[in-house]
Coordinates of C-alpha atoms in Angstrom, one line a residue:
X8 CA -85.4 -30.5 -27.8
X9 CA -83.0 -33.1 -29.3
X10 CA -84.5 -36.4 -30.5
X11 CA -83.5 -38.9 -27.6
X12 CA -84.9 -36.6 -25.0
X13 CA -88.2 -36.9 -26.8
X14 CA -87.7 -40.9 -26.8
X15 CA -86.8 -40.6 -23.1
X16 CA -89.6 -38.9 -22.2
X17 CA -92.0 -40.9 -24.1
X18 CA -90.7 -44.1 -22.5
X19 CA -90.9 -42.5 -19.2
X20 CA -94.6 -42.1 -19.7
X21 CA -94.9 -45.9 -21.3
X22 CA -93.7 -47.1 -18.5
X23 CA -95.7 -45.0 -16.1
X24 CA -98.9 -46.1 -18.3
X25 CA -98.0 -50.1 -18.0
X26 CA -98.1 -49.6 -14.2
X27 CA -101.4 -47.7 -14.4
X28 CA -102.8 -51.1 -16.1
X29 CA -101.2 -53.6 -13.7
X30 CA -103.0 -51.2 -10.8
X31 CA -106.5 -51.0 -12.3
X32 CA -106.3 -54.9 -13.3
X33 CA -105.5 -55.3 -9.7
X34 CA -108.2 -53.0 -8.6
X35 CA -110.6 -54.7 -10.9
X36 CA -110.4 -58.2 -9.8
X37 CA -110.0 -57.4 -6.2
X38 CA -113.6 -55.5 -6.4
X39 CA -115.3 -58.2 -8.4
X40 CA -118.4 -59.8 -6.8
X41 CA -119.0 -63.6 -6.9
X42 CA -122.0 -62.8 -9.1
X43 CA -119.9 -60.9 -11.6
X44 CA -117.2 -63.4 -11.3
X45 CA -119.9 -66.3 -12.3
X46 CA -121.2 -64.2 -15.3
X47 CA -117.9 -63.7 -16.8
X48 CA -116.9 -67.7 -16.9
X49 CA -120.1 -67.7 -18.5
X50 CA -118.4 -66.4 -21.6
X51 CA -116.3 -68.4 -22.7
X52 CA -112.8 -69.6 -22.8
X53 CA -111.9 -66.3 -22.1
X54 CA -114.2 -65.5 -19.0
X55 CA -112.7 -68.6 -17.6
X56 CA -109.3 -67.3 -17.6
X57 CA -110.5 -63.9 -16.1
X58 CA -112.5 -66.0 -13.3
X59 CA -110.0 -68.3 -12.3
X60 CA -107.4 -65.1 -12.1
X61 CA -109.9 -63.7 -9.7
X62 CA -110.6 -66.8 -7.5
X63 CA -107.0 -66.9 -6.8
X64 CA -105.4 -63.9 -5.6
X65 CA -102.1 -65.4 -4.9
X66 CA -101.4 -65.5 -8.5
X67 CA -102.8 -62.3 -9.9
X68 CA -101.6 -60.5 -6.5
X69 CA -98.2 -61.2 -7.6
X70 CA -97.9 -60.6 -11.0
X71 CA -99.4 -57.2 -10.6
X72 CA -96.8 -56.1 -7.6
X73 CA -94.2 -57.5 -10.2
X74 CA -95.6 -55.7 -12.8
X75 CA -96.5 -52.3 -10.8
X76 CA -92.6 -52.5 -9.2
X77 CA -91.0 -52.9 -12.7
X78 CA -93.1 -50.3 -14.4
X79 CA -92.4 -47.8 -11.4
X80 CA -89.0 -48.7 -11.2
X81 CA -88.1 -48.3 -14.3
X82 CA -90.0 -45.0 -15.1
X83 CA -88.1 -43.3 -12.1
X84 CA -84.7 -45.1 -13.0
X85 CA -84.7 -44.0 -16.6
X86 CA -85.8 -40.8 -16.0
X87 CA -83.5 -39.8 -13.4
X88 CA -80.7 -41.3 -15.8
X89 CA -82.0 -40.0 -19.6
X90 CA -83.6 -37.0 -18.9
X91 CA -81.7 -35.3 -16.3
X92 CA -78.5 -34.9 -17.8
X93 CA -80.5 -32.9 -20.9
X94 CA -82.4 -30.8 -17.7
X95 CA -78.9 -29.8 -16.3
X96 CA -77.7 -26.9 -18.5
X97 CA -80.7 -25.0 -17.9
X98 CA -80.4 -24.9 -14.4
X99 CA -77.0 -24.5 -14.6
X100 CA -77.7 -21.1 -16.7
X101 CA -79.9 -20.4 -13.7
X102 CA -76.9 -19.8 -12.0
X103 CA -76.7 -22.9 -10.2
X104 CA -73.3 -24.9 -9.7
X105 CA -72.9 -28.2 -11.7
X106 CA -73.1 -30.6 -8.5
X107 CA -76.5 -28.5 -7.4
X108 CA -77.8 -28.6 -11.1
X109 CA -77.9 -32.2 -11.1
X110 CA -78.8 -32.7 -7.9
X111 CA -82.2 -30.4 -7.9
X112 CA -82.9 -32.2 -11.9
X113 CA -82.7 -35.5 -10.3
X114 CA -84.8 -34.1 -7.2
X115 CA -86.6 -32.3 -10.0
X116 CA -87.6 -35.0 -12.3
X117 CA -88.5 -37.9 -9.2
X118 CA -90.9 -36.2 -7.7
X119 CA -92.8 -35.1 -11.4
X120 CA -92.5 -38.6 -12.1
X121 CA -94.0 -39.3 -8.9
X122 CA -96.7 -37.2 -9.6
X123 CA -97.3 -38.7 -13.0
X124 CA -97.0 -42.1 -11.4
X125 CA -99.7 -41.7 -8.4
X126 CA -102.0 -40.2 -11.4
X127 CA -101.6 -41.9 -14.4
X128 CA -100.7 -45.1 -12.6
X129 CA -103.2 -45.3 -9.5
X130 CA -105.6 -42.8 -8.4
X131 CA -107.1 -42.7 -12.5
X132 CA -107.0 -45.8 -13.3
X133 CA -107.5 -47.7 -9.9
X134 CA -111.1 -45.2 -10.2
X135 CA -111.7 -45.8 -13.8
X136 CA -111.5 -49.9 -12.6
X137 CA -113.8 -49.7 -10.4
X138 CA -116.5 -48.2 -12.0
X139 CA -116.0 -50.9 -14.9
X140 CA -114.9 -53.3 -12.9
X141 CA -116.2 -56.4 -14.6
X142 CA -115.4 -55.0 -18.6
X143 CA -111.6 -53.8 -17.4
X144 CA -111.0 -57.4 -15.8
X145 CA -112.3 -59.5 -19.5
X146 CA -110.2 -56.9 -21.3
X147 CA -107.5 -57.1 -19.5
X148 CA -107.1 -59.8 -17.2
X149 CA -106.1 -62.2 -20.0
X150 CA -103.1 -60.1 -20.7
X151 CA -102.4 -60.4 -16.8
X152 CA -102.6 -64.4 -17.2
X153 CA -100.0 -64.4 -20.0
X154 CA -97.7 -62.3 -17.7
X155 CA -98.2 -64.3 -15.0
X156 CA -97.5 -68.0 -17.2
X157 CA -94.0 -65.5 -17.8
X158 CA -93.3 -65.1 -14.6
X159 CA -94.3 -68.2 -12.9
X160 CA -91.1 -69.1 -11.6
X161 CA -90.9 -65.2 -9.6
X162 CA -94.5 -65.9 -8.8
X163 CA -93.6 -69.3 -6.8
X164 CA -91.3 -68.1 -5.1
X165 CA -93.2 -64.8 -3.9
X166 CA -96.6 -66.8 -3.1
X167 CA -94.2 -69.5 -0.9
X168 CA -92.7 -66.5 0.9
X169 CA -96.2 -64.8 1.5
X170 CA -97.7 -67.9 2.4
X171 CA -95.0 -67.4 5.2
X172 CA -95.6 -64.4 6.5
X173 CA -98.8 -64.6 6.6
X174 CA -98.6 -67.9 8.2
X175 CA -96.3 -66.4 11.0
X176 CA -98.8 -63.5 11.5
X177 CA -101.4 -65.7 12.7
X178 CA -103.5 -65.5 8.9
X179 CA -104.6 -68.0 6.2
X180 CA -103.3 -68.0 3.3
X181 CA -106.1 -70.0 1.7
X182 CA -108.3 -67.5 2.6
X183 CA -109.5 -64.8 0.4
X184 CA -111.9 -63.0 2.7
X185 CA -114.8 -63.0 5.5
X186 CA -118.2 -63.7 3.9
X187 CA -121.2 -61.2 4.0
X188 CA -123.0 -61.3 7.3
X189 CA -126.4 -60.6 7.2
X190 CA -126.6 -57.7 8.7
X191 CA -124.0 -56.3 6.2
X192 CA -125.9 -57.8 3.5
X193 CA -129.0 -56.1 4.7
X194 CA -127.4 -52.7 5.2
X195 CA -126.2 -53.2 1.3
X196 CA -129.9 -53.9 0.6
X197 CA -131.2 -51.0 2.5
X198 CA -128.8 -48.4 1.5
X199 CA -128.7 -49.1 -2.6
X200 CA -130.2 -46.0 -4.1
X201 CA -130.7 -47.7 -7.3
X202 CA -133.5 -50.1 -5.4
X203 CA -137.2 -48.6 -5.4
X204 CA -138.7 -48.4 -2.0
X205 CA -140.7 -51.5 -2.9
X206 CA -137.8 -54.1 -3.9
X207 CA -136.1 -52.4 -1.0
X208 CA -138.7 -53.6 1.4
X209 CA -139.1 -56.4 -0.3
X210 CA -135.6 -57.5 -0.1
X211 CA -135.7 -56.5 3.5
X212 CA -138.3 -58.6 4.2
X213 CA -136.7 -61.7 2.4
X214 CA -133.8 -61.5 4.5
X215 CA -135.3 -61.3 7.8
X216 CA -137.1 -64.3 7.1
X217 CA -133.6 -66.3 7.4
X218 CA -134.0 -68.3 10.7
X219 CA -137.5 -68.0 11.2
X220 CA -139.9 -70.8 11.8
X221 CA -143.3 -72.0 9.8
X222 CA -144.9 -71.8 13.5
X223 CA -144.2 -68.7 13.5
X224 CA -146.8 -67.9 10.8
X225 CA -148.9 -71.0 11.0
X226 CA -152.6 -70.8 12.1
X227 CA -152.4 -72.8 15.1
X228 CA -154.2 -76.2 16.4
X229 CA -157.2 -74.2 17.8
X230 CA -158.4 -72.1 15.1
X231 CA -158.2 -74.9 12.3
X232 CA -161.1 -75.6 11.2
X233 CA -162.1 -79.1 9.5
X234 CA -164.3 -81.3 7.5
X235 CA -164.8 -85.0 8.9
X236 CA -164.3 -87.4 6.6
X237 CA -167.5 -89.1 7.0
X238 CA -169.7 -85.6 6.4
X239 CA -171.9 -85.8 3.6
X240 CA -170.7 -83.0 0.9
X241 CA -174.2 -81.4 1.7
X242 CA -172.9 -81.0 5.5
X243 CA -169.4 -79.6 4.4
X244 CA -171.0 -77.1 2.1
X245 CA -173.3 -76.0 4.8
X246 CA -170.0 -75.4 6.9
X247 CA -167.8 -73.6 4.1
X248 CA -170.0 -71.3 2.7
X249 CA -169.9 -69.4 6.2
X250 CA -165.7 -69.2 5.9
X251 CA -163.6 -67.5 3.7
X252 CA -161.6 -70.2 3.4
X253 CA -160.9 -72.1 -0.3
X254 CA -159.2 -75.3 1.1
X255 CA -159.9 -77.7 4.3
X256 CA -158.1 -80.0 6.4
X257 CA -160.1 -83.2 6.5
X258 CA -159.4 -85.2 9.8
X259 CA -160.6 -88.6 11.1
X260 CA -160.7 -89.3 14.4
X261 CA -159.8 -86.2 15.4
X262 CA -157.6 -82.7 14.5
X263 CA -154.2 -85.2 14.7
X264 CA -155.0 -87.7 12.1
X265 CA -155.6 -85.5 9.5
X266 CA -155.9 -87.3 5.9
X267 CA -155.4 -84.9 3.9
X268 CA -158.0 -81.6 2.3
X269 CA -160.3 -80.9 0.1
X270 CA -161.0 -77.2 -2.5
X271 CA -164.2 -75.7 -2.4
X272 CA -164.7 -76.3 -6.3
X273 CA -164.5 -80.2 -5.6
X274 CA -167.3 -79.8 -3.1
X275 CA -170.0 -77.7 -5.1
X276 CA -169.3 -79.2 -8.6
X277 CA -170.5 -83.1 -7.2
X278 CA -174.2 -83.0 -8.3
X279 CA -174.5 -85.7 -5.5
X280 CA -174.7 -84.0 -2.2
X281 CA -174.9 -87.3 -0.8
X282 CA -171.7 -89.0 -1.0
X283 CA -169.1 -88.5 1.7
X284 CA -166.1 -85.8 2.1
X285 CA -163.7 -88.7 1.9
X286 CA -164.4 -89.0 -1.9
X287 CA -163.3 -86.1 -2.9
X288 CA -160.5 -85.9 -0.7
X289 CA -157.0 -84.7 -2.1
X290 CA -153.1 -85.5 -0.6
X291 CA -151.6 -82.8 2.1
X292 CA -148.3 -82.4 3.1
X293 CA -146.8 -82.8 6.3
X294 CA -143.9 -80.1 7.3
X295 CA -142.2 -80.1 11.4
X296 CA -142.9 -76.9 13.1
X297 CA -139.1 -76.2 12.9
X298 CA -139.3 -75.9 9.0
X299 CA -137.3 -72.6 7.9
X300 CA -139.7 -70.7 5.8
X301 CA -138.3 -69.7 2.7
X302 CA -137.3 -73.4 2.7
X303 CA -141.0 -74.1 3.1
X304 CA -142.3 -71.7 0.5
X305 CA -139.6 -73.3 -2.1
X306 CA -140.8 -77.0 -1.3
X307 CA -144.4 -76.1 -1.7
X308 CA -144.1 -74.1 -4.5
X309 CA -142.0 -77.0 -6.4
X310 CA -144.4 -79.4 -5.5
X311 CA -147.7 -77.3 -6.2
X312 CA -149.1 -77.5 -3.1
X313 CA -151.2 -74.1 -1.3
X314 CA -151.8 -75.9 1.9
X315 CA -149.4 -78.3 4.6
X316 CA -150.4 -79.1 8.1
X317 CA -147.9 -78.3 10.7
X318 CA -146.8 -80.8 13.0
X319 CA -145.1 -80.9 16.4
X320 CA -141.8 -82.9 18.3
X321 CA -144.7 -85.1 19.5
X322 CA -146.1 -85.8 16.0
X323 CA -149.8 -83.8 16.9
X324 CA -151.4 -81.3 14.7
X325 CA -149.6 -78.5 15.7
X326 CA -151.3 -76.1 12.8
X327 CA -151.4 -75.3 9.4
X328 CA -150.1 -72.9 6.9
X329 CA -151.0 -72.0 3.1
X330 CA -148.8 -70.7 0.6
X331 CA -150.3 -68.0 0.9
X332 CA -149.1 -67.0 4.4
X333 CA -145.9 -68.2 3.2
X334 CA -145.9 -65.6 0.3
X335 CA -147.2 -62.6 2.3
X336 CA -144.2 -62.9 4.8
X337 CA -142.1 -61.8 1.5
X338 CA -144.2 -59.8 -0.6
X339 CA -146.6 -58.1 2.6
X340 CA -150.5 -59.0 3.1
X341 CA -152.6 -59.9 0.6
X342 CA -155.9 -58.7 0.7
X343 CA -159.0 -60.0 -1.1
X344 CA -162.6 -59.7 -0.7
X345 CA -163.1 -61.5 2.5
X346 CA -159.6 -59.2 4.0
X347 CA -160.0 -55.6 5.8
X348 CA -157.0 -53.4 5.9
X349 CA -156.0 -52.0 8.7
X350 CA -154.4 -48.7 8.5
X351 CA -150.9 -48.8 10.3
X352 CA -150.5 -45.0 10.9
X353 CA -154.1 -44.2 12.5
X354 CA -153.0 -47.7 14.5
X355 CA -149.8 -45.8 15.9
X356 CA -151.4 -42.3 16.9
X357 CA -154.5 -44.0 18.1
X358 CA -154.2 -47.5 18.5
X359 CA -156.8 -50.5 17.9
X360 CA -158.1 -54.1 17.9
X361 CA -154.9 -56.4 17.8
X362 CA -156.1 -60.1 16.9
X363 CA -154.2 -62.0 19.4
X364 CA -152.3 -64.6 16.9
X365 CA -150.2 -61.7 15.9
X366 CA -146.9 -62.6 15.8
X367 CA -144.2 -60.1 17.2
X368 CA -142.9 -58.8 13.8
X369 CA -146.4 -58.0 12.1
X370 CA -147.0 -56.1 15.6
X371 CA -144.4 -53.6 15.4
X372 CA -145.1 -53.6 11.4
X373 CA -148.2 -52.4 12.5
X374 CA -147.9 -50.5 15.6
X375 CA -144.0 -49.4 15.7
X376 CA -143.2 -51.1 18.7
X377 CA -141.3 -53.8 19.4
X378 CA -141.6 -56.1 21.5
X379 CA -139.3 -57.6 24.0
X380 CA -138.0 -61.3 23.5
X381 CA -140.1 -64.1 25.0
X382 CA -141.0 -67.5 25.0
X383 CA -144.2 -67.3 22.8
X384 CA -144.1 -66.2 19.1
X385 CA -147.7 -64.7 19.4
X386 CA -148.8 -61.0 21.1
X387 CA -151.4 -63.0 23.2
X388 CA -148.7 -65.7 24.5
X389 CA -146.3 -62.6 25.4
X390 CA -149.1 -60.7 27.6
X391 CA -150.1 -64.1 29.4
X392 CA -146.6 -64.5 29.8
X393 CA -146.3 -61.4 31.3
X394 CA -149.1 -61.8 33.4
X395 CA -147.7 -65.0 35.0
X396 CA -151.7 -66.5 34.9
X397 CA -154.8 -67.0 32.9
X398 CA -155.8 -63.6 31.4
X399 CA -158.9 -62.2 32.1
X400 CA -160.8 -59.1 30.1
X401 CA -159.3 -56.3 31.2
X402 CA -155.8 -56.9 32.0
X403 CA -153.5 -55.0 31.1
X404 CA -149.9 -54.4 30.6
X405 CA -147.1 -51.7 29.6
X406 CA -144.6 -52.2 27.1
X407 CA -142.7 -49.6 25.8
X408 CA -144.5 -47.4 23.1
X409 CA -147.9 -48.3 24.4
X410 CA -150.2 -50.3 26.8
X411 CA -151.8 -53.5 25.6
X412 CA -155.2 -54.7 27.0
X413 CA -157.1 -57.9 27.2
X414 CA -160.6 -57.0 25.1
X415 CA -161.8 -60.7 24.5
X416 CA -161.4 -63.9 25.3
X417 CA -162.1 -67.5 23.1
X418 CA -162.4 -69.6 26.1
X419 CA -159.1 -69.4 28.1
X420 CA -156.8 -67.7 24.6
X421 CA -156.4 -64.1 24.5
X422 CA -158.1 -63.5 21.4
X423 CA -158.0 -59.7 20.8
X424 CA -156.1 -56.9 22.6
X425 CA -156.2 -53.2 22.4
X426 CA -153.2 -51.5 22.1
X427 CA -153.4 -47.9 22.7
X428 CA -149.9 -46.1 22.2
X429 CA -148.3 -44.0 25.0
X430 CA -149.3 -40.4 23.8
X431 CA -153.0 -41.6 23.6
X432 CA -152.9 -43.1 26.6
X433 CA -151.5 -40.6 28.6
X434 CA -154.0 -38.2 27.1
X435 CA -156.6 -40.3 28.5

């Protein structure tokens, strides 16, 4: 094997090397997250450049079709040109006419370089990228950027052309892709096998919290229960020691002028039992019943509150929600001394008590099923809705999975059912 095929050959696979590293640049910019491409500009001058190749596409696009095209062209034109003549003779001891021996070397050669191209040039590398997606693009990317800054005037004119076909198609050429929806996002979340069940759920549960309302969660208007401010700290203790409840609205005049609450601690550390609630009386928050509520839990939890009354379109007490409520909705129920547990699997064989203020997502949580859409956020408004009237004990209706049942009343509120789920009842 003479000297110059040896070069020829060895250039052949230069160039078919060069085109693997424009591809898996390409391939690792392309798959870089918005996170990723944050984190690198973080570093330095460096991970600026490697970011602002990524954030514009048009640019980086280019110079790696230039690149890839060169590289590929010039790996099959030198090949077919420097190392087919040397392949000739042999086939041409094979028996083979001149004309037909460097025909099938040229045929010959193309497609091995072919092969070598779709391998070393693509399929490995383009892999190998995006597995290390974010080292490959601060390695490399730079080198991309000084090719580019080379080619800049080819560049301008290939983006201008682009921009015009893609314009003609009906595209955007400022665009450089459809954001995540959520239910893409969640199905990410869901189906990430490096996630423990735990932060899976978690993450789950954050993201279906995205649209939903504090009145959703709040305790409402009728089940608040407050200090006056004119009771004497002996009254309010003799009220709060019955409740497992650390804070208290204090109202007025009446539930809508609340003025703001007061801890537990404040009300048995005065040595005078005397004096009156207003006293010890601290600030409350005030948050529309339309409040999102992560936003919620982010505003309370930056301004260190752990209670916020709830108020309606009309400006009324509609209800009023802790931070704790808030924080359960993301991490689950939180359960203390004054909590029982309710076990969700004997609820879906069997069934049970459901409190009526259950809202329709902590129902199927518990039970499995779900709930039609309706007007009222609560279990109790959706059977009363059903029922078109005031319920009564002992009505009863079917939804599918189950049957729910009226079991008592607080005056004219549904305020606990029984839900008994289809098996059981069709046992019975």
């Amino acid at each position: 094997m003479s000297g110059d095929l040896v070069v020829s050959i060895v250039l052949v696979i230069v160039f078919v090397l060069v085109g693997g590293v424009f591809a898996a640049t390409e391939m690792a910019l392309v798959t870089l997250r918005e996170s990723q491409i944050n984190a690198i500009a973080q570093r330095g001058r460096r991970g600026e450049t490697v970011a602002g190749l990524a954030r514009n596409p048009n640019t980086f696009l280019s110079a790696v079709q230039i690149g890839v095209t060169v590289a590929g062209f010039a790996s099959a034109a030198y090949g077919a040109s420097s190392i087919a003549p040397s392949v000739t003779p042999l086939l041409e001891g094979l028996g083979l006419s001149v004309a037909a021996a460097s025909t099938t070397a040229t045929i010959v050669l193309t497609l091995l370089i072919a092969y070598l191209s779709l391998v070393l040039g693509e399929l490995a590398p383009k892999r190998l990228a995006i597995q290390h997606n974010a080292r490959f693009s601060y390695a490399v990317a730079p080198i991309l950027g000084g090719f580019a800054v080379l080619m800049r005037p080819v560049i301008w004119f290939l983006s201008v052309s682009t921009n015009a076909v893609v314009r003609l198609l009906g595209g955007d050429p400022n665009k450089t892709g459809d954001k995540l929806s959520d239910e893409e996002l969640r199905e990410i979340v869901t189906s990430h096998e490096g996630l423990p069940d735990d932060e899976r759920r978690m993450l789950d549960d954050v993201l279906s919290l995205r649209g939903r309302q504090v009145s959703e969660i709040m305790r409402p208007r009728p089940e608040v229960v407050s200090l006056a401010v004119d009771d004497s700290i002996s009254d309010a203790l003799e009220t709060v020691r019955a409740l497992p409840y650390s804070r208290f609205p204090v109202v007025d005049q009446s539930i809508d002028d609340i003025v703001g609450f007061v801890h537990v601690r404040d009300l048995f550390e005065l040595p005078d039992r005397t004096i009156e609630v207003r006293k010890v009386v601290r600030p409350i928050p005030f948050i529309p019943a339309t409040a999102r509520i992560l936003t919620t839990l982010t505003n309370l939890r930056a301004s260190g509150d752990h209670i916020a009354v709830v108020f309606d379109e009309y400006g009324g007490t509609d209800g009023i929600v802790t931070l704790e409520d808030l924080v359960e909705e993301v991490v689950g129920e939180i359960f203390d001394e004054y909590d029982t547990e309710t076990a969700s699997a004997e609820m879906m064989e069997q069934g049970g008590a459901v409190d009526g203020r259950l809202n329709f997502q902590d129902f199927e949580e518990a039970t499995g099923v779900t709930l039609p859409p309706a007007a009222s956020d609560t279990v109790a408004g959706f059977v009363v809705e059903r029922l078109g009237r005031l319920a009564v004990v002992g009505d009863r209706i079917d939804v599918d999975g189950g049957v729910l049942q009226v079991a008592a009343m607080d005056r004219r509120r549904i305020s606990e059912l029984h839900f008994t789920p289809t098996a059981a009842a069709e046992t019975d």
